[in-house]
Amino acid sequence: MADDEQQWKIPPNVQELAAAGRDELPSRYVVPDHDRPTSGVASDDPIPVVDISRLSSGAADEAAKLRSALQNWGLFLAIGHGIESALLDEMMAVTREFFKLPLQEKQKYTNLVGSKKEYQLEGYGGDMVLSETQVLDWCDRFYLVVEPESRRIYDLWPTQPPSFRDILHRYAKRCRELADGVLLEVGKVVGLREERYMADMVDEKAVTYVRLNLYPRCPRPDKVLGFKAHSDGNMLTVLLTNAVGLQVLRDGEWYDVPVVPGALVVNIGDTVEVVSNGLLKSPVHKVVANSERERVSVGAFYTLDPEREVEPAPELVTEDRPKRYGKMKTSDYITELQKSLARGERTVDRVKI
């Protein structure tokens, strides 16, 4: 066990806290007044729902909806994506079943390793804790590398439920097809002559993480956040969820991201913002807690080869639009991202020129 002075580094299991039925929350979860969650405001310009099948067949109206979504929101709801509803249901089911396992079973896959309980990204637990005063999120999560397959650590892949590995493998494969098609369209939106420029950046050495999230019911959702405000430090995120709770920031206001049956939420990440030289912005988003029901989600995060250096695409740097971001190696960016999440900062702002 870690030394007493290191206990603050080990976040409590939120699922267990929720099951205890306490009316008051541990102080580590209570956010400052200025960060307190509020109901999302209604928008006269709703987040677009984009039909991927029509988009890929060249439908001009779908392309226009995608362009509007990326320029105004940084995300959209994807339908017609070709992933069978049965597979989506199976992925949600095994995620729920994993989180229902006894704590002792889940701790076999802990993300705190060694005698000093050092944090690692992969595994089950909470996010990195940097200080005793850090406000914790009302969430338990489980990170796994799914691509390339050679980087999978199968000791971290649960054997319960028995179908978990097979379903995650199939789901990751189908999501990768969706991500590739979306990144092709993103290249068109920013006007790259080589339309596959961004899609091809997610090559055979690129790393895809899947993050399973459980946001248990919370007795005081007005005092906590399920996931603090942040932007994703990757190329693209594909999110499957069963309940509302995700909010996106636009023009200083927080908007609820709706849940549409069969739809996946797709948002661009910091890497696209950098490569596009700021033509597109990685959206800031957060998750609010709920007292009535738990929320489960599965996020697939498409990052680049850890050794690859990222900077604006040369053809998007012009005299009228000079280079706005510096160069940074992907692995360094991911490391910095974990620290920025803990500090509540936006990582991409650290590479702006």
XYZ file of C-alpha atoms in Angstrom:
353
model
C 0.000 0.000 0.000
C 1.203 3.494 -0.632
C 2.568 5.601 2.208
C 0.010 7.684 4.078
C 1.324 10.899 2.604
C 0.623 9.511 -0.880
C -3.002 8.545 -0.230
C -4.302 11.743 -1.794
C -2.926 10.497 -5.130
C -5.363 7.587 -5.065
C -8.849 8.803 -5.991
C -11.743 7.010 -4.270
C -13.902 4.672 -6.297
C -16.865 6.867 -7.269
C -19.166 3.905 -7.857
C -18.611 2.782 -4.266
C -19.177 6.308 -2.941
C -22.471 6.508 -4.801
C -23.586 3.079 -3.575
C -22.975 4.164 0.043
C -25.899 6.555 -0.312
C -24.301 9.510 1.450
C -26.147 12.815 1.189
C -22.991 14.898 1.480
C -20.077 14.599 -0.896
C -16.390 14.298 0.007
C -14.870 17.769 -0.295
C -12.463 16.517 -2.981
C -15.336 16.465 -5.479
C -16.912 19.842 -4.754
C -16.098 22.347 -7.503
C -15.592 26.075 -6.883
C -18.681 28.257 -7.188
C -17.609 29.706 -10.555
C -17.339 26.174 -12.031
C -20.683 24.931 -10.708
C -22.708 23.133 -13.398
C -25.786 24.728 -14.897
C -28.490 23.517 -17.253
C -27.473 23.763 -20.882
C -29.082 26.627 -22.771
C -31.314 26.072 -25.785
C -29.826 26.938 -29.165
C -31.525 28.429 -32.202
C -28.772 26.705 -34.201
C -28.934 23.045 -33.073
C -25.953 20.719 -33.307
C -26.197 19.166 -36.799
C -27.099 15.525 -37.353
C -25.007 14.310 -40.289
C -25.842 11.212 -42.328
C -22.457 9.628 -43.048
C -23.825 7.365 -45.787
C -25.129 10.376 -47.734
C -21.949 12.334 -46.999
C -19.735 9.586 -48.408
C -21.903 9.375 -51.526
C -21.255 13.037 -52.271
C -24.496 14.654 -51.083
C -23.833 18.406 -51.118
C -26.353 19.205 -48.375
C -24.716 16.740 -45.980
C -21.293 18.214 -46.761
C -22.700 21.658 -45.960
C -24.085 20.370 -42.636
C -20.704 18.880 -41.743
C -18.919 22.108 -42.597
C -21.345 24.091 -40.447
C -20.989 21.607 -37.574
C -17.189 21.693 -37.571
C -16.912 25.456 -37.958
C -19.592 26.347 -35.398
C -19.516 23.504 -32.894
C -16.450 21.335 -33.481
C -18.704 18.285 -33.242
C -21.772 16.659 -34.743
C -24.115 13.701 -34.337
C -23.364 10.936 -36.832
C -26.126 8.717 -38.191
C -25.951 6.390 -41.185
C -22.456 5.421 -39.991
C -22.867 1.750 -40.852
C -22.231 0.372 -37.352
C -25.044 -2.045 -36.615
C -27.350 -1.093 -33.741
C -26.844 -4.590 -32.322
C -23.092 -3.971 -32.009
C -23.700 -0.586 -30.348
C -26.033 -2.302 -27.873
C -23.489 -5.046 -27.216
C -20.722 -2.508 -26.561
C -22.898 -0.652 -24.075
C -23.946 -3.908 -22.412
C -20.418 -5.227 -21.794
C -19.367 -1.788 -20.537
C -22.186 -1.835 -17.985
C -21.382 -5.433 -17.063
C -17.733 -4.587 -16.462
C -18.591 -1.751 -14.095
C -21.033 -4.046 -12.236
C -18.208 -6.450 -11.372
C -17.058 -6.544 -7.730
C -14.478 -3.873 -6.960
C -11.866 -6.522 -6.213
C -12.290 -7.936 -9.726
C -12.039 -4.527 -11.404
C -8.952 -3.648 -9.384
C -7.090 -6.426 -11.195
C -6.851 -3.900 -14.022
C -5.877 -0.889 -11.901
C -4.101 2.092 -13.444
C -2.017 2.566 -10.279
C 1.097 0.429 -10.534
C 4.136 -0.442 -8.419
C 4.741 -0.053 -4.711
C 4.324 3.715 -4.964
C 1.035 3.420 -6.858
C 2.236 5.444 -9.837
C -0.408 6.545 -12.335
C -0.490 5.106 -15.855
C -2.969 5.988 -18.568
C -4.172 2.465 -19.303
C -6.261 0.585 -16.800
C -9.185 1.028 -14.431
C -9.555 3.822 -11.876
C -9.554 7.602 -11.927
C -7.563 10.218 -13.800
C -4.174 11.555 -12.734
C -4.100 13.402 -9.401
C -1.380 16.050 -9.132
C -2.196 17.736 -5.835
C -4.173 17.346 -2.623
C -6.318 20.333 -3.607
C -7.241 19.037 -7.065
C -10.999 18.725 -7.553
C -11.867 15.193 -8.649
C -14.406 14.187 -11.294
C -17.515 12.163 -10.433
C -16.472 9.352 -12.770
C -14.768 5.969 -12.878
C -13.018 5.114 -16.130
C -11.170 2.322 -17.889
C -8.627 3.137 -20.631
C -7.334 0.564 -23.131
C -5.170 0.752 -26.242
C -7.024 -1.004 -29.063
C -4.863 -0.040 -32.079
C -2.408 -1.018 -33.314
C -3.200 -4.540 -32.146
C 0.510 -5.124 -31.462
C 0.274 -2.553 -28.643
C -2.634 -4.151 -26.866
C -1.837 -5.231 -23.311
C -4.150 -8.186 -23.007
C -3.426 -8.548 -19.288
C -5.539 -5.400 -18.966
C -8.368 -6.690 -21.167
C -11.064 -8.129 -18.869
C -12.008 -11.773 -19.069
C -15.375 -10.887 -17.531
C -17.825 -10.531 -19.097
C -16.572 -13.337 -21.404
C -17.636 -11.524 -24.598
C -15.848 -8.262 -23.672
C -12.708 -8.769 -25.767
C -14.508 -9.905 -28.908
C -17.085 -7.120 -28.789
C -14.496 -4.394 -28.127
C -12.350 -5.714 -30.999
C -15.276 -5.604 -33.438
C -16.479 -2.232 -32.212
C -13.008 -0.675 -32.502
C -12.651 -1.960 -36.067
C -15.952 -0.409 -37.162
C -15.236 2.886 -35.398
C -11.894 3.099 -37.188
C -13.710 2.907 -40.533
C -15.986 5.751 -39.432
C -13.049 7.873 -38.204
C -11.165 7.393 -41.474
C -14.156 8.552 -43.509
C -14.773 11.578 -41.285
C -11.131 12.696 -41.405
C -11.253 12.512 -45.193
C -14.187 14.928 -45.094
C -12.411 17.179 -42.566
C -9.557 17.525 -45.058
C -12.054 18.746 -47.629
C -13.583 21.249 -45.204
C -10.247 22.982 -44.546
C -9.393 22.981 -48.259
C -6.408 20.651 -48.312
C -5.419 19.802 -51.890
C -4.472 16.321 -50.702
C -7.871 15.441 -49.267
C -6.599 12.358 -47.425
C -3.857 14.360 -45.674
C -5.515 14.124 -42.241
C -6.917 10.633 -42.696
C -3.490 9.329 -43.696
C -1.929 10.832 -40.568
C -3.769 8.110 -38.621
C -1.445 5.446 -40.046
C -0.432 1.952 -38.909
C 1.634 3.412 -36.039
C -1.143 5.682 -34.789
C -2.609 4.762 -31.405
C -6.317 4.435 -30.678
C -7.480 4.488 -27.084
C -10.894 3.451 -25.867
C -12.145 4.951 -22.627
C -15.106 3.365 -20.851
C -16.799 5.795 -18.468
C -19.255 5.333 -15.628
C -20.901 8.417 -14.136
C -22.884 7.090 -11.145
C -25.951 8.843 -9.793
C -24.852 11.763 -7.662
C -26.716 13.092 -4.587
C -25.560 16.668 -5.275
C -25.145 17.151 -9.038
C -25.217 20.900 -8.460
C -21.839 20.710 -6.705
C -19.755 18.383 -8.868
C -18.739 17.669 -12.457
C -18.728 14.254 -14.061
C -15.775 15.382 -16.182
C -14.251 18.837 -15.928
C -14.107 21.176 -18.945
C -11.432 20.190 -21.464
C -10.705 19.644 -25.143
C -9.451 16.330 -26.523
C -5.747 16.127 -27.360
C -6.182 13.868 -30.379
C -7.299 13.911 -34.014
C -10.856 12.698 -33.553
C -13.167 11.269 -30.895
C -16.119 8.955 -31.487
C -18.484 8.720 -28.500
C -21.264 6.254 -27.735
C -23.489 7.079 -24.758
C -26.800 6.129 -23.204
C -27.837 9.399 -21.549
C -27.585 13.169 -21.691
C -24.896 14.916 -19.673
C -22.367 16.021 -22.263
C -22.205 19.789 -22.730
C -20.192 21.835 -25.249
C -19.012 25.428 -24.888
C -19.869 27.957 -27.586
C -19.579 31.735 -27.350
C -19.322 31.576 -23.573
C -22.452 29.446 -23.111
C -22.813 25.738 -22.331
C -25.143 23.743 -24.594
C -26.487 20.235 -24.015
C -25.450 17.684 -26.612
C -28.616 15.656 -27.329
C -28.771 11.887 -27.392
C -30.206 10.599 -30.663
C -30.944 6.838 -30.831
C -28.303 5.084 -32.929
C -26.208 8.248 -33.335
C -22.589 8.685 -32.305
C -21.102 11.993 -31.175
C -18.026 12.851 -33.263
C -15.738 15.717 -32.319
C -12.414 16.969 -33.610
C -9.444 17.221 -31.272
C -6.498 19.517 -30.667
C -4.423 17.830 -33.376
C -6.920 18.834 -36.067
C -6.910 22.379 -34.687
C -3.114 22.495 -34.988
C -2.909 20.838 -38.416
C -5.639 23.140 -39.759
C -3.662 26.131 -38.405
C -6.696 27.153 -36.396
C -9.246 27.036 -39.221
C -11.117 24.543 -37.036
C -11.254 24.636 -33.245
C -11.213 21.690 -30.874
C -14.407 22.093 -28.808
C -14.283 22.561 -25.053
C -16.739 20.186 -23.404
C -17.618 18.703 -20.028
C -19.963 16.182 -18.426
C -22.486 17.147 -15.754
C -23.673 14.711 -13.097
C -27.208 13.454 -12.573
C -29.146 12.479 -9.454
C -31.713 10.335 -11.273
C -29.725 7.898 -13.366
C -26.193 6.768 -14.092
C -24.544 7.579 -17.390
C -22.323 5.182 -19.323
C -20.212 6.128 -22.332
C -17.545 4.659 -24.589
C -15.104 7.047 -26.218
C -12.692 6.068 -29.012
C -9.758 8.506 -29.254
C -7.683 8.602 -32.431
C -4.145 9.826 -31.744
C -1.077 9.789 -33.986
C 2.151 7.812 -33.936
C 3.687 8.736 -30.547
C 6.955 9.699 -32.300
C 5.285 11.907 -34.879
C 5.716 15.659 -34.606
C 2.574 17.699 -35.185
C 2.430 21.192 -36.676
C 0.207 23.109 -39.127
C -0.049 21.663 -42.652
C 2.393 23.707 -44.788
C -0.238 24.673 -47.377
C -2.463 26.149 -44.638
C 0.293 28.527 -43.530
C 0.134 31.650 -45.693
C 1.137 35.295 -45.582
C -2.423 36.181 -44.639
C -2.601 33.351 -42.093
C 0.845 32.836 -40.558
C 1.752 29.792 -38.503
C -0.280 29.866 -35.281
C 1.000 26.753 -33.497
C 4.425 25.383 -32.719
C 5.674 21.836 -33.270
C 5.204 19.152 -30.608
C 5.785 15.403 -30.540
C 2.593 13.380 -30.045
C 3.880 11.454 -27.008
C 4.899 14.701 -25.299
C 1.494 16.180 -26.070
C -0.347 13.207 -24.539
C 1.804 13.450 -21.408
C 1.087 17.157 -21.171
C -2.607 16.473 -21.767
C -2.872 14.346 -18.616
C -1.361 17.155 -16.559
C -3.524 19.790 -18.247
C -6.665 17.770 -17.506
C -5.709 17.659 -13.846
C -5.094 21.420 -13.838
C -8.275 22.191 -15.781
C -6.325 23.765 -18.648
C -6.564 23.435 -22.419
C -3.389 21.770 -23.685
C -3.483 23.249 -27.194
C -3.166 26.754 -25.770
C 0.343 25.824 -24.652
C 1.553 25.376 -28.234
C 0.023 28.533 -29.671
C 2.473 31.027 -31.136
